[in-house]
Short mmCIF file of C-alpha atoms in Angstrom, two decimals:
data_model
loop_
_atom_site.label_atom_id
_atom_site.label_comp_id
_atom_site.label_asym_id
_atom_site.label_seq_id
_atom_site.Cartn_x
_atom_site.Cartn_y
_atom_site.Cartn_z
CA MET J 1 127.07 92.70 102.71
CA GLN J 2 126.98 93.46 98.99
CA LEU J 3 123.21 93.88 99.10
CA VAL J 4 123.27 96.38 102.00
CA SER J 5 126.34 98.30 100.85
CA PRO J 6 125.95 102.01 99.98
CA ALA J 7 127.92 101.07 96.83
CA LEU J 8 124.92 99.15 95.46
CA PRO J 9 124.24 101.17 92.29
CA VAL J 10 120.54 101.93 92.75
CA GLY J 11 120.73 105.63 93.61
CA ALA J 12 119.45 105.32 97.20
CA TYR J 13 121.64 108.25 98.29
CA THR J 14 119.58 110.62 96.11
CA TYR J 15 116.42 110.08 98.19
CA SER J 16 115.44 111.31 101.66
CA GLN J 17 111.88 109.88 101.77
CA GLY J 18 110.31 113.05 103.13
CA LEU J 19 113.05 113.78 105.65
CA GLU J 20 114.17 116.85 103.71
CA TRP J 21 110.71 118.42 104.01
CA ALA J 22 110.61 117.50 107.71
CA VAL J 23 113.79 119.58 108.07
CA GLU J 24 112.41 122.40 105.88
CA SER J 25 109.21 122.59 107.94
CA GLY J 26 111.07 122.61 111.27
CA ARG J 27 109.99 119.17 112.46
CA ILE J 28 113.64 118.09 112.49
CA ARG J 29 116.09 120.66 113.83
CA ASP J 30 118.89 118.67 115.44
CA GLU J 31 120.33 115.24 116.23
CA THR J 32 117.58 114.43 118.72
CA GLY J 33 114.83 115.30 116.27
CA ALA J 34 116.47 113.30 113.48
CA GLY J 35 116.84 110.27 115.72
CA ALA J 36 113.20 110.44 116.82
CA TRP J 37 111.93 110.83 113.23
CA ILE J 38 114.02 108.00 111.77
CA GLY J 39 113.48 105.70 114.75
CA ASP J 40 109.71 106.19 114.85
CA LEU J 41 109.38 105.67 111.11
CA MET J 42 111.44 102.49 111.28
CA ARG J 43 109.36 101.10 114.17
CA HIS J 44 105.89 102.13 113.04
CA GLY J 45 106.19 102.25 109.24
CA ILE J 46 109.12 100.48 107.58
CA GLY J 47 109.30 97.84 110.30
CA ARG J 48 105.59 97.04 110.19
CA PHE J 49 105.05 97.01 106.43
CA GLU J 50 108.15 97.05 104.24
CA ALA J 51 110.21 94.70 106.43
CA PRO J 52 107.52 91.97 106.78
CA LEU J 53 106.81 92.34 103.06
CA VAL J 54 110.50 91.71 102.29
CA ALA J 55 110.46 88.66 104.56
CA ALA J 56 107.37 87.29 102.81
CA LEU J 57 108.83 87.97 99.37
CA ILE J 58 112.02 86.08 100.24
CA ARG J 59 109.91 83.10 101.26
CA HIS J 60 107.92 83.18 98.03
CA TRP J 61 111.01 83.66 95.84
CA SER J 62 112.57 80.63 97.55
CA VAL J 63 109.71 78.37 96.46
CA GLY J 64 108.96 80.07 93.13
CA ASN J 65 105.49 81.32 94.07
CA SER J 66 105.13 83.81 91.21
CA ALA J 67 101.48 84.67 91.94
CA GLU J 68 102.26 85.80 95.49
CA ILE J 69 105.35 87.69 94.33
CA ALA J 70 103.25 89.60 91.79
CA ARG J 71 100.56 90.32 94.39
CA LEU J 72 103.00 91.66 96.99
CA ASN J 73 104.83 93.70 94.36
CA ALA J 74 101.51 95.31 93.36
CA ASP J 75 100.56 95.85 97.01
CA PHE J 76 103.80 97.67 97.70
CA LEU J 77 103.39 99.93 94.68
CA ALA J 78 99.83 100.71 95.76
CA SER J 79 101.05 101.61 99.25
CA ARG J 80 103.24 104.49 98.04
CA GLU J 81 101.47 107.63 99.25
CA SER J 82 103.07 110.15 96.89
CA ALA J 83 104.22 110.31 93.29
CA GLU J 84 107.82 110.74 94.44
CA LEU J 85 107.75 107.63 96.63
CA ARG J 86 106.30 105.56 93.81
CA ALA J 87 108.84 106.89 91.32
CA GLU J 88 111.62 106.18 93.82
CA THR J 89 110.87 102.49 94.31
CA LEU J 90 110.36 101.98 90.56
CA GLN J 91 113.64 103.69 89.69
CA MET J 92 115.57 101.73 92.31
CA GLY J 93 113.84 98.51 91.25
CA PHE J 94 114.73 99.19 87.62
CA SER J 95 118.37 99.91 88.49
CA LEU J 96 118.76 96.77 90.60
CA ASN J 97 117.03 94.65 87.95
CA ARG J 98 119.41 96.01 85.30
CA LEU J 99 122.35 95.09 87.54
CA LEU J 100 121.32 91.41 87.56
CA ALA J 101 122.61 90.83 84.03
CA ASP J 102 125.84 92.70 84.74
CA LEU J 103 126.59 90.43 87.72
CA ARG J 104 126.87 87.42 85.35
CA ASP J 105 125.77 85.03 88.10
CA PRO J 106 123.98 81.86 86.86
CA ALA J 107 122.27 81.63 90.26
CA LEU J 108 120.22 84.68 89.23
CA ASP J 109 118.75 83.19 86.02
CA ASN J 110 115.44 82.20 87.65
CA LEU J 111 115.17 85.61 89.28
CA ARG J 112 115.68 87.40 85.97
CA SER J 113 113.00 85.31 84.27
CA GLY J 114 110.59 85.81 87.16
CA LEU J 115 110.99 89.57 87.09
CA ALA J 116 110.46 89.65 83.32
CA ASP J 117 106.78 88.88 83.88
CA LEU J 118 106.20 91.97 86.05
CA PRO J 119 105.22 95.17 84.21
CA GLU J 120 106.53 97.40 87.04
CA ILE J 121 109.04 96.26 89.63
CA ALA J 122 109.32 97.69 93.14
CA PHE J 123 112.75 97.81 94.75
CA PRO J 124 111.90 95.37 97.61
CA THR J 125 110.76 92.80 95.05
CA VAL J 126 114.14 92.67 93.30
CA TRP J 127 116.10 92.99 96.52
CA SER J 128 114.29 90.09 98.18
CA GLY J 129 114.74 87.99 95.05
CA LEU J 130 118.50 88.53 95.23
CA ALA J 131 118.52 87.60 98.92
CA ALA J 132 116.64 84.38 98.12
CA ALA J 133 118.85 83.51 95.13
CA TRP J 134 121.98 83.98 97.22
CA GLN J 135 120.42 81.86 99.99
CA ILE J 136 120.65 84.54 102.66
CA ASP J 137 118.50 83.52 105.62
CA ARG J 138 115.49 85.74 106.17
CA GLN J 139 116.51 87.04 109.62
CA THR J 140 119.87 88.23 108.32
CA ALA J 141 118.30 89.69 105.18
CA VAL J 142 115.63 91.67 107.03
CA VAL J 143 118.17 92.99 109.54
CA GLY J 144 120.35 94.07 106.63
CA TYR J 145 117.44 95.70 104.79
CA LEU J 146 116.45 97.74 107.85
CA TRP J 147 120.05 98.71 108.53
CA ALA J 148 120.59 99.89 104.95
CA TRP J 149 117.40 101.98 105.14
CA ALA J 150 118.40 103.54 108.48
CA GLU J 151 121.93 104.28 107.27
CA ASN J 152 120.59 106.05 104.19
CA GLN J 153 118.24 108.13 106.33
CA VAL J 154 121.08 109.15 108.63
CA MET J 155 123.19 110.15 105.65
CA ALA J 156 120.29 112.26 104.40
CA ALA J 157 120.02 113.92 107.81
CA LEU J 158 123.75 114.72 107.82
CA LYS J 159 123.27 116.71 104.62
CA ALA J 160 119.84 118.24 105.21
CA VAL J 161 119.82 119.30 108.88
CA PRO J 162 122.90 119.45 108.69
CA LEU J 163 124.61 117.26 111.30
CA GLY J 164 128.24 116.44 112.03
CA GLN J 165 129.87 113.06 111.52
CA ALA J 166 129.89 112.31 115.26
CA SER J 167 126.13 112.93 115.39
CA GLY J 168 125.69 110.50 112.53
CA GLN J 169 127.63 107.79 114.32
CA ARG J 170 125.64 108.27 117.52
CA LEU J 171 122.42 107.98 115.54
CA LEU J 172 123.59 104.83 113.79
CA ALA J 173 124.60 103.24 117.09
CA GLU J 174 121.17 103.99 118.57
CA LEU J 175 119.25 102.86 115.50
CA GLY J 176 121.40 99.76 115.15
CA GLN J 177 120.30 98.55 118.58
CA ALA J 178 116.66 98.85 117.53
CA VAL J 179 117.05 96.93 114.25
CA PRO J 180 117.22 93.28 115.50
CA PRO J 181 113.98 93.35 117.57
CA ILE J 182 112.13 95.18 114.78
CA ALA J 183 113.34 92.55 112.31
CA ALA J 184 112.31 89.73 114.65
CA THR J 185 108.78 91.15 114.86
CA ALA J 186 108.62 91.60 111.09
CA LEU J 187 109.42 87.93 110.51
CA THR J 188 106.38 86.75 112.48
CA LEU J 189 103.92 89.60 111.87
CA PRO J 190 100.74 88.29 110.18
CA GLU J 191 99.89 90.09 106.95
CA SER J 192 96.59 91.20 108.49
CA ASP J 193 98.65 93.26 110.97
CA TRP J 194 100.94 94.93 108.43
CA SER J 195 100.54 98.69 108.48
CA ASN J 196 102.26 101.72 106.98
CA LEU J 197 99.92 104.24 108.63
CA THR J 198 102.34 107.14 109.14
CA PRO J 199 100.39 110.30 108.22
CA ALA J 200 103.14 112.83 108.97
CA PHE J 201 105.54 110.87 106.78
CA ALA J 202 103.01 110.77 103.93
CA LEU J 203 102.38 114.51 104.19
CA CYS J 204 106.08 115.34 104.21
CA CYS J 205 106.63 113.18 101.12
CA ALA J 206 103.79 114.93 99.31
CA ARG J 207 104.92 118.41 100.35
CA HIS J 208 108.47 117.66 99.22
CA GLU J 209 107.21 117.36 95.64
CA THR J 210 106.74 121.14 95.50
CA GLN J 211 109.61 122.16 97.79
CA TYR J 212 111.38 125.08 96.13
CA SER J 213 115.00 124.33 97.04
CA ARG J 214 116.07 120.77 97.72
CA LEU J 215 118.97 118.34 97.63
CA PHE J 216 117.05 115.07 97.25
CA ARG J 217 114.70 113.57 94.66
CA SER J 218 112.17 112.56 97.34
#
């Protein structure tokens, strides 16, 4: 629960991941549009690339496979389609890595030393390492990761569209039902089938970089 809490001090609330441009360009106009955008991205993008990557990283952290951790960390950084997305995961990774020392938990010593060897650290790499160090089973961790992502997207939609609080709760209830089956697929998806091919998402993220008036950093 601590890992998926909005109180985790990594600055996730400052990012919309292209959703703000989708609102600006008229692709998202209301609750229905926001639900379709977030749900489709979770099913076809986050759920088919980021979620299975987190599951794989947890497995490799659990057995200390540093070579695979470094490879997957580099793969995730290379998959970021825009400068903002890359800066986002590095900033959040940096913030979560800095938190490790402040937690004063001896169980995190191996994680801290493992991360010290990486020149740049993506957020999922640190997050999955914490999940492994705290011995959270992979199913629970991936469900939590997807839920935290969806919740942050809904909060961004509440501000950017804007939507009311009741709309936000309806969206969360709908998205919450979709999370467990997406997580179950992510746990068994072969790496050869991972895919983050979401062109509209990539374009919105890139266009957001020059958006004149905005609330979010991405």
